[in-house]
Coordinates of C-alpha atoms in Angstrom, one line a residue:
X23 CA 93.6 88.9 140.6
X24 CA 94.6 91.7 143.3
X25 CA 95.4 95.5 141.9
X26 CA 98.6 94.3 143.0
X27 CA 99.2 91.6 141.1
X28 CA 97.7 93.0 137.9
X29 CA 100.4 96.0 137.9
X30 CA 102.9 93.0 138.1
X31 CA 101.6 91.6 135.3
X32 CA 101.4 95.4 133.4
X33 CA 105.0 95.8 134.8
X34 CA 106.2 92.9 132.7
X35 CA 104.7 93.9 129.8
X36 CA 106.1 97.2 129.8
X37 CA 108.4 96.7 126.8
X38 CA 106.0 94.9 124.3
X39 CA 103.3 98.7 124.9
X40 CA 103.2 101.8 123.3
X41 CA 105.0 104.2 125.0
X42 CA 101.9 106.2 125.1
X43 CA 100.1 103.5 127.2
X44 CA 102.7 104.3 130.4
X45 CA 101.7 106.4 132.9
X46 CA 102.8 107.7 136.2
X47 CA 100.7 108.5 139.5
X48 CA 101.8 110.2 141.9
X49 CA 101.1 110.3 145.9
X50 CA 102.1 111.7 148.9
X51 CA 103.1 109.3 152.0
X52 CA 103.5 110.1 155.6
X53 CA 105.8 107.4 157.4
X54 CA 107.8 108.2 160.8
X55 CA 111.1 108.5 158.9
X56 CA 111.4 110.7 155.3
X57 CA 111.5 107.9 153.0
X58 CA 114.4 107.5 150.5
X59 CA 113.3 105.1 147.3
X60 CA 115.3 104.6 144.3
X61 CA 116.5 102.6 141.7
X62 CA 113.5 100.2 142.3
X63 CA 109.6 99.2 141.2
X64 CA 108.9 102.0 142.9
X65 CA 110.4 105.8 143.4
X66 CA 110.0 107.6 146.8
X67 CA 111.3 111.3 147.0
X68 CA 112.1 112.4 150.9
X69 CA 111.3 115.5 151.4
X70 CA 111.6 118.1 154.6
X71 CA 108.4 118.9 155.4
X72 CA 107.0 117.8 158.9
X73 CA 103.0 116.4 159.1
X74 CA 101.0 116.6 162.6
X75 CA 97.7 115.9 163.3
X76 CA 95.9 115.5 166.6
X77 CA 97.0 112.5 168.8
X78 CA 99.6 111.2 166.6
X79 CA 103.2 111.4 166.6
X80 CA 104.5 113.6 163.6
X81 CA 105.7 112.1 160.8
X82 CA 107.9 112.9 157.6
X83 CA 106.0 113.5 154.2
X84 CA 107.5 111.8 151.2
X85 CA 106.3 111.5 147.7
X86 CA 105.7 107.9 145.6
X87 CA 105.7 107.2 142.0
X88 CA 105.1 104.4 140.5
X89 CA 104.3 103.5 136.3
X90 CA 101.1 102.1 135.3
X91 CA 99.9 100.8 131.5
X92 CA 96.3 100.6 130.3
X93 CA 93.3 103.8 130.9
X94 CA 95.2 106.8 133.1
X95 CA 91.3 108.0 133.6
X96 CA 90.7 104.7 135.9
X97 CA 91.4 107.0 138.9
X98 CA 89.6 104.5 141.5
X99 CA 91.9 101.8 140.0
X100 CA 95.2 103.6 140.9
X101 CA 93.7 104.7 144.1
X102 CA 93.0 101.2 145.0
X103 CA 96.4 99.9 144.0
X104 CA 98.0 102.9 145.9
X105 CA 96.2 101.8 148.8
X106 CA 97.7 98.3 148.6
X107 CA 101.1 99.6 147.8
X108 CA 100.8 101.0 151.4
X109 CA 99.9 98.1 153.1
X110 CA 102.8 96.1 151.7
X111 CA 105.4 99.1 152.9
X112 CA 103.7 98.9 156.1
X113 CA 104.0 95.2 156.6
X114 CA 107.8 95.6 155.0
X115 CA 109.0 98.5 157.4
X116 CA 106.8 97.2 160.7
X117 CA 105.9 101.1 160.8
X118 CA 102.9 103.3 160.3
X119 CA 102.8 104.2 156.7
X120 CA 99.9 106.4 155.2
X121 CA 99.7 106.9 151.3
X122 CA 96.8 109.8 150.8
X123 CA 95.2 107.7 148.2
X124 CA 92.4 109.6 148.0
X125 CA 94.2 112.2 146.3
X126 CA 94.5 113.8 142.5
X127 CA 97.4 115.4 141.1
X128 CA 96.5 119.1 139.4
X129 CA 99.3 120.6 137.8
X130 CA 99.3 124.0 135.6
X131 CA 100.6 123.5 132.5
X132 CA 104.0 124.4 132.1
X133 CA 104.0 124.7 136.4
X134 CA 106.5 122.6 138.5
X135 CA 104.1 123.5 141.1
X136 CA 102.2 119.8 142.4
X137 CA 99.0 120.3 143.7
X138 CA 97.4 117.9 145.8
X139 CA 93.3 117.8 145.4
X140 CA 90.7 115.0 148.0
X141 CA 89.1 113.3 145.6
X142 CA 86.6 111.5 147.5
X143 CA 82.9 111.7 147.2
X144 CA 81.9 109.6 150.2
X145 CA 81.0 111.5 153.0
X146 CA 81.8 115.3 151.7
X147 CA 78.5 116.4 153.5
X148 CA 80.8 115.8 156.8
X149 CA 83.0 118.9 155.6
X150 CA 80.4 121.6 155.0
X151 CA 80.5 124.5 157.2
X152 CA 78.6 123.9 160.7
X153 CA 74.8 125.1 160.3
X154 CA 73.1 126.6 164.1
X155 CA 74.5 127.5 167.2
X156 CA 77.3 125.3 168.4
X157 CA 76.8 125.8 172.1
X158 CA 73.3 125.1 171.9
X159 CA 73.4 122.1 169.8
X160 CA 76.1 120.9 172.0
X161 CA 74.7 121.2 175.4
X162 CA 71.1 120.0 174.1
X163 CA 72.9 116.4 173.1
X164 CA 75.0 116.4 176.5
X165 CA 71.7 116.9 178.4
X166 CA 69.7 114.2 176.6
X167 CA 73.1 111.8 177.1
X168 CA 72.9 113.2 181.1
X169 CA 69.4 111.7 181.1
X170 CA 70.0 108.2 179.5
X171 CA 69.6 105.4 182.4
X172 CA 73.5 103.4 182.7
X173 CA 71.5 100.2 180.8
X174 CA 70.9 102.7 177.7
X175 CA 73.9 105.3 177.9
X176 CA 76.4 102.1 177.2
X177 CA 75.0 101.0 174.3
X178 CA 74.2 104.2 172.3
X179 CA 77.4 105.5 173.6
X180 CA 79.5 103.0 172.0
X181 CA 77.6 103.2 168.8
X182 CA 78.1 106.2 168.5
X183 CA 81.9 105.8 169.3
X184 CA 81.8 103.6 166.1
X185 CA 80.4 106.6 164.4
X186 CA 82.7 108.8 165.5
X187 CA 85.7 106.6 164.0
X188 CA 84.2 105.9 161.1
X189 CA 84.2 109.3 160.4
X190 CA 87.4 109.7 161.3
X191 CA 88.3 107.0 158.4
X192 CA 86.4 107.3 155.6
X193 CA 88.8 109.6 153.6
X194 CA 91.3 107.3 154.5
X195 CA 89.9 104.0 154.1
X196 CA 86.6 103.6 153.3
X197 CA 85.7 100.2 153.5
X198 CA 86.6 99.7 157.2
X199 CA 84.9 102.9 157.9
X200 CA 81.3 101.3 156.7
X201 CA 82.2 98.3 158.5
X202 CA 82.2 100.5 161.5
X203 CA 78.7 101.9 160.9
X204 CA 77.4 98.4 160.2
X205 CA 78.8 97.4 163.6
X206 CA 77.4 100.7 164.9
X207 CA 73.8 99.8 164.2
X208 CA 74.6 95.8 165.0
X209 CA 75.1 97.4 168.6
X210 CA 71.7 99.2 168.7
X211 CA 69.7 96.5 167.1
X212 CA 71.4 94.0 169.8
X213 CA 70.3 96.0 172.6
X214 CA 67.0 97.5 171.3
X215 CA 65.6 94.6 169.0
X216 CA 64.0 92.3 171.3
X217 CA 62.0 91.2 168.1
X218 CA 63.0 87.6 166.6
X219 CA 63.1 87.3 163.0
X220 CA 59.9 85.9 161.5
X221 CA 59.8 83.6 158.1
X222 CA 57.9 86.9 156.2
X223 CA 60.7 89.2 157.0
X224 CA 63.9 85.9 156.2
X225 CA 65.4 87.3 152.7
X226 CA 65.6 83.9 151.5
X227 CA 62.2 82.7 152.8
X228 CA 61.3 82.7 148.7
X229 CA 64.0 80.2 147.9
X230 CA 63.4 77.7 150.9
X231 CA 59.6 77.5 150.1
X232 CA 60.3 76.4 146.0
X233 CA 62.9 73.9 147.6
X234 CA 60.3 72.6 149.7
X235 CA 57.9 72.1 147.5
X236 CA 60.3 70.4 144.9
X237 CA 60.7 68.5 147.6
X238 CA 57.4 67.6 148.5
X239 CA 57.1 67.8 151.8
X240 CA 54.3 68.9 153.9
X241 CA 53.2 71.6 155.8
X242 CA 54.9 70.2 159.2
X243 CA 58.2 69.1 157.6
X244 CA 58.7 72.5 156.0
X245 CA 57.7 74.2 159.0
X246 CA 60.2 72.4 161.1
X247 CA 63.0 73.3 159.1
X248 CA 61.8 77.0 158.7
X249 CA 62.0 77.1 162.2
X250 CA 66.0 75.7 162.2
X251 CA 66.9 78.1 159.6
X252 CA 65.7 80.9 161.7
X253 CA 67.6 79.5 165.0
X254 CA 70.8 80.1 162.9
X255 CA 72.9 83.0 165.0
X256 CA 73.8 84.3 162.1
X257 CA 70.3 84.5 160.3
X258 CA 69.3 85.9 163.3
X259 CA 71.8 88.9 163.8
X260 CA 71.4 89.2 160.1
X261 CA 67.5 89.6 159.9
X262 CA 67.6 91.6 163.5
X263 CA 70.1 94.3 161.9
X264 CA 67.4 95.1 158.7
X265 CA 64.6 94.7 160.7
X266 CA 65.4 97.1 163.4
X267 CA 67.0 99.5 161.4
X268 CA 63.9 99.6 159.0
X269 CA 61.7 100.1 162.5
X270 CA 63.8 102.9 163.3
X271 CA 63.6 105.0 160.4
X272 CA 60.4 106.8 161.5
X273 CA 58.9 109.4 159.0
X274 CA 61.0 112.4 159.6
X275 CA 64.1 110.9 158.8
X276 CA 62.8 111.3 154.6
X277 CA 62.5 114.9 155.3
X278 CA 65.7 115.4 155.2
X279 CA 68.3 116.0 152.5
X280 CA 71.5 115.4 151.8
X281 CA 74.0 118.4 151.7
X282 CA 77.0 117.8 149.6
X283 CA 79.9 120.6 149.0
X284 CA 83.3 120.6 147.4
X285 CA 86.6 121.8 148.0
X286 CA 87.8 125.0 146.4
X287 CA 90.8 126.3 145.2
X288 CA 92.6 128.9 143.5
X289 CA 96.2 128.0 141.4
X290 CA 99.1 129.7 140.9
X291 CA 102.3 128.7 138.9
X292 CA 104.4 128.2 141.9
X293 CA 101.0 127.8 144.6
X294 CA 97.5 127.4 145.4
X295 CA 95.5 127.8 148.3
X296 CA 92.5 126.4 149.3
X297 CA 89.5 128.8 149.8
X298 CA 87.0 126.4 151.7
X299 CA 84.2 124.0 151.1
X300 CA 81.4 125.4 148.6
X301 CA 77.8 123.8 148.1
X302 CA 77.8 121.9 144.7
X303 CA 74.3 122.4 144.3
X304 CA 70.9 121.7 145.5
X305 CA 70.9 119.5 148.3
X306 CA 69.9 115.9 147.4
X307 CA 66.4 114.2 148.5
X308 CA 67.2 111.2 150.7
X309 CA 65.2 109.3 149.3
X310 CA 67.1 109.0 146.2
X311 CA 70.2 107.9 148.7
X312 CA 67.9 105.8 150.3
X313 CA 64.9 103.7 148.9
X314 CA 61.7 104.2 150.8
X315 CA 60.2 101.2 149.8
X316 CA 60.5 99.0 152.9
X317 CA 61.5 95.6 150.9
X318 CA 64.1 97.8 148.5
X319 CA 65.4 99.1 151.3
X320 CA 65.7 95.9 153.2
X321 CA 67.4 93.9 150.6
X322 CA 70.4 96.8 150.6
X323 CA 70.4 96.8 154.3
X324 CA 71.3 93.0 154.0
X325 CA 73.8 93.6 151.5
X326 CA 75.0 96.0 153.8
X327 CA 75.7 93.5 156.6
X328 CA 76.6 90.8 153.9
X329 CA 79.3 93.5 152.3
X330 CA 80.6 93.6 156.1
X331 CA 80.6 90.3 157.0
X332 CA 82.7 89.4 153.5
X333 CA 85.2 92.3 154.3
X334 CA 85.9 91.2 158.0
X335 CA 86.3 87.7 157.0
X336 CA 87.6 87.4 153.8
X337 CA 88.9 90.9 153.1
X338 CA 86.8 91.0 149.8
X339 CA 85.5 94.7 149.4
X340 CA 82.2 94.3 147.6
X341 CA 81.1 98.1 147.8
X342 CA 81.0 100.6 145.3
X343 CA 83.0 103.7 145.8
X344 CA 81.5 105.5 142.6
X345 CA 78.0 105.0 144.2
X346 CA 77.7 108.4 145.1
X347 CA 78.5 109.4 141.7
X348 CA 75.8 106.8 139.9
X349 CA 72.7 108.0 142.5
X350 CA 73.5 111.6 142.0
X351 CA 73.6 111.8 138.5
X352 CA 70.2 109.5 138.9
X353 CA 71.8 106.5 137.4
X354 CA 70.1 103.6 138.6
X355 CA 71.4 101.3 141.1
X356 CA 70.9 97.9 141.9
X357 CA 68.4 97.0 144.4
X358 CA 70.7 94.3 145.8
X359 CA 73.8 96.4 146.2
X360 CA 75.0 97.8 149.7
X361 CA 73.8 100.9 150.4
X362 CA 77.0 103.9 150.0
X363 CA 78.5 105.0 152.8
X364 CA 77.0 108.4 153.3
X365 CA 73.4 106.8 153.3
X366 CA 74.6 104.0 156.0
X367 CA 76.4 106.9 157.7
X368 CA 73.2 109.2 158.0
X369 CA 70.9 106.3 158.8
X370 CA 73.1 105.2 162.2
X371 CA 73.3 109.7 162.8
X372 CA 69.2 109.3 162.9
X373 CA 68.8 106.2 164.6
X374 CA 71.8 107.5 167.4
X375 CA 69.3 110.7 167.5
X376 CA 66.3 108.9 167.7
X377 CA 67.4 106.5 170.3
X378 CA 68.5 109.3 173.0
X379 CA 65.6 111.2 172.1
X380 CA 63.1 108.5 172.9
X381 CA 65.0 106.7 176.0
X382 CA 66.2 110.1 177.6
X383 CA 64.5 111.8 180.7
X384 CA 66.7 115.2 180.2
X385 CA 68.6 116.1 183.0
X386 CA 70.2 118.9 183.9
X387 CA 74.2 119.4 183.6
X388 CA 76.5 119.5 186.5
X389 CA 76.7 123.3 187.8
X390 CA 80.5 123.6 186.5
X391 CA 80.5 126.4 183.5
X392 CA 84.1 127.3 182.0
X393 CA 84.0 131.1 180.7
X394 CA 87.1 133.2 178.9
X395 CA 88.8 135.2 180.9

């Protein structure tokens, strides 16, 4: 059963609850037009307030509600049906529609003040303040891209185009925005993992073995068929994504940490204003983000791919937005799950880096510099 569905079902059950068990959500929507709901499943206040942001046409913000029964602390599950109220208000008005579902509602008591608070976790180390020289850092990655041969430059260039849009969406929707690092690091390992997969490194290589001995056949009729299975393309673009990305992740890429920060605010009665993005505290190990044991670690790189290959084709999104939340607090987590999307996301970062750092002859940058007047 869809969110969807379920708050159809909650909906018609309204009468028979306890008042107490109704609740309201609100979120903000951007459309082209102010939208003007009432009377209906749904409520949506126009209001005059204009929204830009770069390269899109401007559009009108508006505010939803909609009522709810059962646990008002499921945020995730009103987030999620928020989401799908969008899509179906995009498919019914054939225009771009954006509900910020990713948002919480804090309100002073007593205020009529709203305030609107991010409530993601995925990816908040993209929103701390820049660390090092921008000028340098920049003009040391345009060099090593300036000395990438043409065969090289057009892969790595349009994996990390993939980055760059998935981090462009993962606030906004994450689930297409891990899809887009999967395919990010499918590009690499098609270009750079020359390597077919072998029946020690086949995931399922355990299984097929007991079936073929229930099945007692010998050592040339089991072989045969191990070597079928592996001829599958999509065993083979499996097994190449995990074991290139596992080749690539040399021993520097553990020395690193994860950074995570949070926004800040200050609240007034009638305001609040955002004061920028603090540290939440000491900056987390990778390794407890990502397993260093090479078989863990493979097994969530397959549910990786397998968590993209079910969301492309069947729209089922098997990932786990609270993740973050579980390996922080050093919950443990499934060694079959997908990875979460800020370990995925800093995995294809290193890779991209390690890539144009091994394949690039540096070279130096055309003689056109652009000063302030």
């Amino acid at each position: 059963m869809t969110h969807t569905q379920e708050w159809f079902r909650r909906l018609n059950e309204l009468e028979e609850s306890r008042e107490d068990a109704v609740h309201e959500f609100t979120f903000r929507v951007l459309a082209t037009s102010a939208l003007d709901i009432n009377g209906s499943i749904i409520r949506v206040d126009p209001t005059d307030r204009l929204a830009e942001s770069f390269g899109s046409m401007p559009a009108r913000m508006s505010v939803m509600h909609f009522l709810d029964g059962g646990d008002a602390t499921n945020v995730r599950r009103s987030q999620a049906l928020a989401t799908q109220i969008g899509a179906v208000i995009t498919l019914a008005l054939g225009r771009r529609v954006r509900v910020a579902s990713d948002e919480i509602v804090a309100r002073l008591d007593g205020a009529d003040h709203v305030n609107f608070i991010p409530s993601g976790v995925n990816g908040r180390d993209l929103y701390g303040p820049i660390s090092g020289n921008p000028k340098r850092l920049v003009e040391t990655m345009l060099t090593r891209i300036a000395g990438l041969s043409d065969d090289d430059a057009t892969p790595i260039l349009a994996a990390s185009e993939l980055h760059y849009a998935a981090t462009q969406l993962f606030d906004v929707d994450l689930h297409t925005a891990f899809t887009l690092v999967v395919a990010g690091l499918e590009t690499l390992a098609g270009h750079f993992e020359a390597q077919p997969p072998t029946w020690e490194t086949y995931n399922d290589a355990a299984h097929w073995d007991a079936v073929f001995d229930r099945l007692g056949l010998d050592a040339s009729q089991s072989q045969a068929i191990r070597e079928e299975l592996l001829i599958d393309k999509h065993v083979r673009l499996r097994q190449r994504f995990a074991t290139y990305t596992l080749r690539m992740l040399t021993p520097g890429f553990w020395r690193y940490a994860v950074r995570d920060f949070t926004p800040s605010y200050s609240f007034a009665p009638q305001s609040s204003s955002f004061l920028g993005m603090e540290e939440v505290r000491t900056p987390t190990p990778m390794e407890v983000i990502v397993p260093r044991e090479p078989a863990v670690l493979r097994r969530r790189l397959l549910a990786c791919y397998d968590a993209r290959s079910t969301f492309v084709h069947a729209g089922t999104k098997a990932m786990d937005a609270d993740s973050p939340l579980l390996s922080r607090a050093g919950a443990p987590i499934s060694n079959t799950s997908p990875l979460e999307f800020t370990a995925l996301r800093r995995i294809l970062e290193w890779v991209l880096r390690e890539e144009i750092a091994q394949r690039s002859h540096p070279a130096a940058l055309p003689d056109c510099i652009l000063r302030r007047a």
